[in-house]
PDB file of C-alpha atoms and ligand atoms in Angstrom:
ATOM      1  CA  UNK D 158      80.774  50.004  13.563  1.00  0.00           C
ATOM      2  CA  UNK D 159      80.046  48.709  10.057  1.00  0.00           C
ATOM      3  CA  UNK D 160      78.366  45.441  11.013  1.00  0.00           C
ATOM      4  CA  UNK D 161      75.938  46.838  13.587  1.00  0.00           C
ATOM      5  CA  UNK D 162      72.205  47.050  12.870  1.00  0.00           C
ATOM      6  CA  UNK D 163      71.650  50.131  15.007  1.00  0.00           C
ATOM      7  CA  UNK D 164      74.691  51.955  13.576  1.00  0.00           C
ATOM      8  CA  UNK D 165      73.115  51.325  10.172  1.00  0.00           C
ATOM      9  CA  UNK D 166      69.780  52.731  11.356  1.00  0.00           C
ATOM     10  CA  UNK D 167      71.585  55.766  12.827  1.00  0.00           C
ATOM     11  CA  UNK D 168      73.342  56.414   9.509  1.00  0.00           C
ATOM     12  CA  UNK D 169      70.092  55.780   7.555  1.00  0.00           C
ATOM     13  CA  UNK D 170      71.673  52.852   5.694  1.00  0.00           C
ATOM     14  CA  UNK D 171      68.700  50.795   6.967  1.00  0.00           C
ATOM     15  CA  UNK D 172      65.263  52.437   7.202  1.00  0.00           C
ATOM     16  CA  UNK D 173      63.399  52.816  10.478  1.00  0.00           C
ATOM     17  CA  UNK D 174      60.396  54.783  11.713  1.00  0.00           C
ATOM     18  CA  UNK D 175      62.339  57.679  13.200  1.00  0.00           C
ATOM     19  CA  UNK D 176      60.822  59.596  16.091  1.00  0.00           C
ATOM     20  CA  UNK D 177      63.737  61.935  16.778  1.00  0.00           C
ATOM     21  CA  UNK D 178      67.307  62.564  15.681  1.00  0.00           C
ATOM     22  CA  UNK D 179      69.966  65.047  16.651  1.00  0.00           C
ATOM     23  CA  UNK D 180      73.752  65.152  16.527  1.00  0.00           C
ATOM     24  CA  UNK D 181      74.051  62.757  19.466  1.00  0.00           C
ATOM     25  CA  UNK D 182      70.952  60.515  19.570  1.00  0.00           C
ATOM     26  CA  UNK D 183      68.438  58.742  17.325  1.00  0.00           C
ATOM     27  CA  UNK D 184      65.013  57.410  18.398  1.00  0.00           C
ATOM     28  CA  UNK D 185      62.881  55.047  16.316  1.00  0.00           C
ATOM     29  CA  UNK D 186      59.915  52.718  16.735  1.00  0.00           C
ATOM     30  CA  UNK D 187      60.652  49.113  17.691  1.00  0.00           C
ATOM     31  CA  UNK D 188      59.898  46.724  14.820  1.00  0.00           C
ATOM     32  CA  UNK D 189      58.224  44.289  17.268  1.00  0.00           C
ATOM     33  CA  UNK D 190      56.377  46.594  19.672  1.00  0.00           C
ATOM     34  CA  UNK D 191      55.536  45.294  23.152  1.00  0.00           C
ATOM     35  CA  UNK D 192      53.223  48.223  23.991  1.00  0.00           C
ATOM     36  CA  UNK D 193      51.157  50.761  22.010  1.00  0.00           C
ATOM     37  CA  UNK D 194      54.271  52.960  22.013  1.00  0.00           C
ATOM     38  CA  UNK D 195      57.631  51.163  21.966  1.00  0.00           C
ATOM     39  CA  UNK D 196      60.519  53.419  20.995  1.00  0.00           C
ATOM     40  CA  UNK D 197      64.251  52.672  21.072  1.00  0.00           C
ATOM     41  CA  UNK D 198      66.665  55.496  21.879  1.00  0.00           C
ATOM     42  CA  UNK D 199      70.278  55.019  20.810  1.00  0.00           C
ATOM     43  CA  UNK D 200      73.473  57.053  20.787  1.00  0.00           C
ATOM     44  CA  UNK D 201      74.944  57.622  17.314  1.00  0.00           C
ATOM     45  CA  UNK D 202      78.283  56.458  18.697  1.00  0.00           C
ATOM     46  CA  UNK D 203      78.631  52.690  18.909  1.00  0.00           C
ATOM     47  CA  UNK D 204      78.735  51.383  22.497  1.00  0.00           C
ATOM     48  CA  UNK D 205      78.090  47.615  22.698  1.00  0.00           C
ATOM     49  CA  UNK D 206      76.677  47.194  26.203  1.00  0.00           C
ATOM     50  CA  UNK D 207      76.093  49.091  29.437  1.00  0.00           C
ATOM     51  CA  UNK D 208      79.096  47.180  30.738  1.00  0.00           C
ATOM     52  CA  UNK D 209      81.330  49.289  28.457  1.00  0.00           C
ATOM     53  CA  UNK D 210      80.123  52.694  29.663  1.00  0.00           C
ATOM     54  CA  UNK D 211      82.785  55.123  30.822  1.00  0.00           C
ATOM     55  CA  UNK D 212      82.550  58.416  32.708  1.00  0.00           C
ATOM     56  CA  UNK D 213      82.688  60.328  29.406  1.00  0.00           C
ATOM     57  CA  UNK D 214      79.400  58.648  28.424  1.00  0.00           C
ATOM     58  CA  UNK D 215      77.446  60.125  31.355  1.00  0.00           C
ATOM     59  CA  UNK D 216      76.207  63.085  29.323  1.00  0.00           C
ATOM     60  CA  UNK D 217      75.054  60.790  26.506  1.00  0.00           C
ATOM     61  CA  UNK D 218      73.190  58.423  28.827  1.00  0.00           C
ATOM     62  CA  UNK D 219      71.585  61.333  30.646  1.00  0.00           C
ATOM     63  CA  UNK D 220      70.427  62.740  27.315  1.00  0.00           C
ATOM     64  CA  UNK D 221      68.959  59.324  26.397  1.00  0.00           C
ATOM     65  CA  UNK D 222      66.867  59.264  29.572  1.00  0.00           C
ATOM     66  CA  UNK D 223      65.712  62.852  29.140  1.00  0.00           C
ATOM     67  CA  UNK D 224      64.768  62.146  25.514  1.00  0.00           C
ATOM     68  CA  UNK D 225      62.682  59.159  26.671  1.00  0.00           C
ATOM     69  CA  UNK D 226      60.807  61.460  29.057  1.00  0.00           C
ATOM     70  CA  UNK D 227      60.284  64.032  26.292  1.00  0.00           C
ATOM     71  CA  UNK D 228      58.917  61.408  23.882  1.00  0.00           C
ATOM     72  CA  UNK D 229      56.599  60.093  26.637  1.00  0.00           C
ATOM     73  CA  UNK D 230      55.210  63.625  27.006  1.00  0.00           C
ATOM     74  CA  UNK D 231      54.838  63.985  23.219  1.00  0.00           C
ATOM     75  CA  UNK D 232      53.070  60.622  22.958  1.00  0.00           C
ATOM     76  CA  UNK D 233      50.687  61.687  25.728  1.00  0.00           C
ATOM     77  CA  UNK D 234      51.315  59.095  28.452  1.00  0.00           C
ATOM     78  CA  UNK D 235      53.862  60.841  30.679  1.00  0.00           C
ATOM     79  CA  UNK D 236      51.362  61.471  33.465  1.00  0.00           C
ATOM     80  CA  UNK D 237      49.757  58.025  33.175  1.00  0.00           C
ATOM     81  CA  UNK D 238      53.172  56.379  33.340  1.00  0.00           C
ATOM     82  CA  UNK D 239      55.600  54.358  31.301  1.00  0.00           C
ATOM     83  CA  UNK D 240      58.703  52.181  31.538  1.00  0.00           C
ATOM     84  CA  UNK D 241      62.296  52.616  30.399  1.00  0.00           C
ATOM     85  CA  UNK D 242      64.565  49.574  30.123  1.00  0.00           C
ATOM     86  CA  UNK D 243      68.198  48.888  29.269  1.00  0.00           C
ATOM     87  CA  UNK D 244      68.802  45.172  28.702  1.00  0.00           C
ATOM     88  CA  UNK D 245      72.414  44.102  29.228  1.00  0.00           C
ATOM     89  CA  UNK D 246      74.032  40.942  27.851  1.00  0.00           C
ATOM     90  CA  UNK D 247      72.469  37.479  27.561  1.00  0.00           C
ATOM     91  CA  UNK D 248      70.653  37.114  30.879  1.00  0.00           C
ATOM     92  CA  UNK D 249      69.331  40.659  30.568  1.00  0.00           C
ATOM     93  CA  UNK D 250      67.763  39.784  27.223  1.00  0.00           C
ATOM     94  CA  UNK D 251      70.008  41.969  25.058  1.00  0.00           C
ATOM     95  CA  UNK D 252      69.859  40.894  21.403  1.00  0.00           C
ATOM     96  CA  UNK D 253      71.281  43.962  19.640  1.00  0.00           C
ATOM     97  CA  UNK D 254      74.735  44.915  20.890  1.00  0.00           C
ATOM     98  CA  UNK D 255      74.527  48.692  20.515  1.00  0.00           C
ATOM     99  CA  UNK D 256      73.092  50.203  23.681  1.00  0.00           C
ATOM    100  CA  UNK D 257      69.464  51.231  23.448  1.00  0.00           C
ATOM    101  CA  UNK D 258      66.907  52.516  25.912  1.00  0.00           C
ATOM    102  CA  UNK D 259      63.450  50.978  25.468  1.00  0.00           C
ATOM    103  CA  UNK D 260      60.543  53.363  26.080  1.00  0.00           C
ATOM    104  CA  UNK D 261      57.265  51.477  26.591  1.00  0.00           C
ATOM    105  CA  UNK D 262      53.955  53.200  27.188  1.00  0.00           C
ATOM    106  CA  UNK D 263      50.301  53.425  26.344  1.00  0.00           C
ATOM    107  CA  UNK D 264      49.101  50.527  28.518  1.00  0.00           C
ATOM    108  CA  UNK D 265      49.490  49.406  32.143  1.00  0.00           C
ATOM    109  CA  UNK D 266      52.742  47.440  32.471  1.00  0.00           C
ATOM    110  CA  UNK D 267      53.102  44.522  34.857  1.00  0.00           C
ATOM    111  CA  UNK D 268      55.934  43.949  37.318  1.00  0.00           C
ATOM    112  CA  UNK D 269      58.179  42.007  37.596  1.00  0.00           C
ATOM    113  CA  UNK D 270      59.080  41.519  33.912  1.00  0.00           C
ATOM    114  CA  UNK D 271      59.748  37.965  32.755  1.00  0.00           C
TER     115      UNK D 271
HETATM  116  P1  AMP B 340      67.103  44.056  23.103  1.00  0.00           P
HETATM  117  O1  AMP B 340      66.490  42.677  23.153  1.00  0.00           O
HETATM  118  O2  AMP B 340      67.017  44.812  24.392  1.00  0.00           O
HETATM  119  O3  AMP B 340      68.518  43.998  22.554  1.00  0.00           O
HETATM  120  O4  AMP B 340      66.225  44.885  22.099  1.00  0.00           O
HETATM  121  C1  AMP B 340      66.413  44.892  20.725  1.00  0.00           C
HETATM  122  C2  AMP B 340      65.140  45.425  20.137  1.00  0.00           C
HETATM  123  O5  AMP B 340      65.413  45.805  18.792  1.00  0.00           O
HETATM  124  C3  AMP B 340      63.988  44.419  20.102  1.00  0.00           C
HETATM  125  O6  AMP B 340      62.884  44.944  20.836  1.00  0.00           O
HETATM  126  C4  AMP B 340      63.683  44.288  18.610  1.00  0.00           C
HETATM  127  O7  AMP B 340      62.314  44.146  18.339  1.00  0.00           O
HETATM  128  C5  AMP B 340      64.241  45.592  18.059  1.00  0.00           C
HETATM  129  N1  AMP B 340      64.640  45.565  16.648  1.00  0.00           N
HETATM  130  C6  AMP B 340      65.374  44.623  16.014  1.00  0.00           C
HETATM  131  N2  AMP B 340      65.569  44.955  14.731  1.00  0.00           N
HETATM  132  C7  AMP B 340      64.948  46.157  14.541  1.00  0.00           C
HETATM  133  C8  AMP B 340      64.785  47.028  13.434  1.00  0.00           C
HETATM  134  N3  AMP B 340      65.300  46.760  12.219  1.00  0.00           N
HETATM  135  N4  AMP B 340      64.065  48.180  13.609  1.00  0.00           N
HETATM  136  C9  AMP B 340      63.530  48.458  14.813  1.00  0.00           C
HETATM  137  N5  AMP B 340      63.657  47.679  15.905  1.00  0.00           N
HETATM  138  C10 AMP B 340      64.346  46.542  15.781  1.00  0.00           C
HETATM  139 ZN1   ZN B 341      76.385  50.156  16.600  1.00  0.00          ZN
END
């Protein structure tokens, strides 16, 4: 989608601190980190919200979660623990309408979130 910030990051039209990229997914550091490590994992293909997911997307979403776990291991806090979050629509706090998995780690995280 031409007018989507995260599509532009995926295509490198807008720079970001990339952590990982492959033919399906891109991961980059959040510009406003909420933890010592705050990475966003996105599919290259534009999907606006979790509400739009279809059965064909299961492999992509599974790969997103496994990539979060791999980055947590690389960043050194997998055993200590971390959080993964998908925000969906307004009440969920979604501000960028291209699905993204937040990976937060490197400090103890409180529960429940705000
Ligand atoms: P959400 O509120 O779940 O939609 O999350 C969107 C996230 O994107 C927020 O944590 C923002 O800080 C982050 N963000 C917005 N613009 C950029 C950008 N240009 N590069 C990296 N992260 C961004
Ligand atoms: Zn997009």
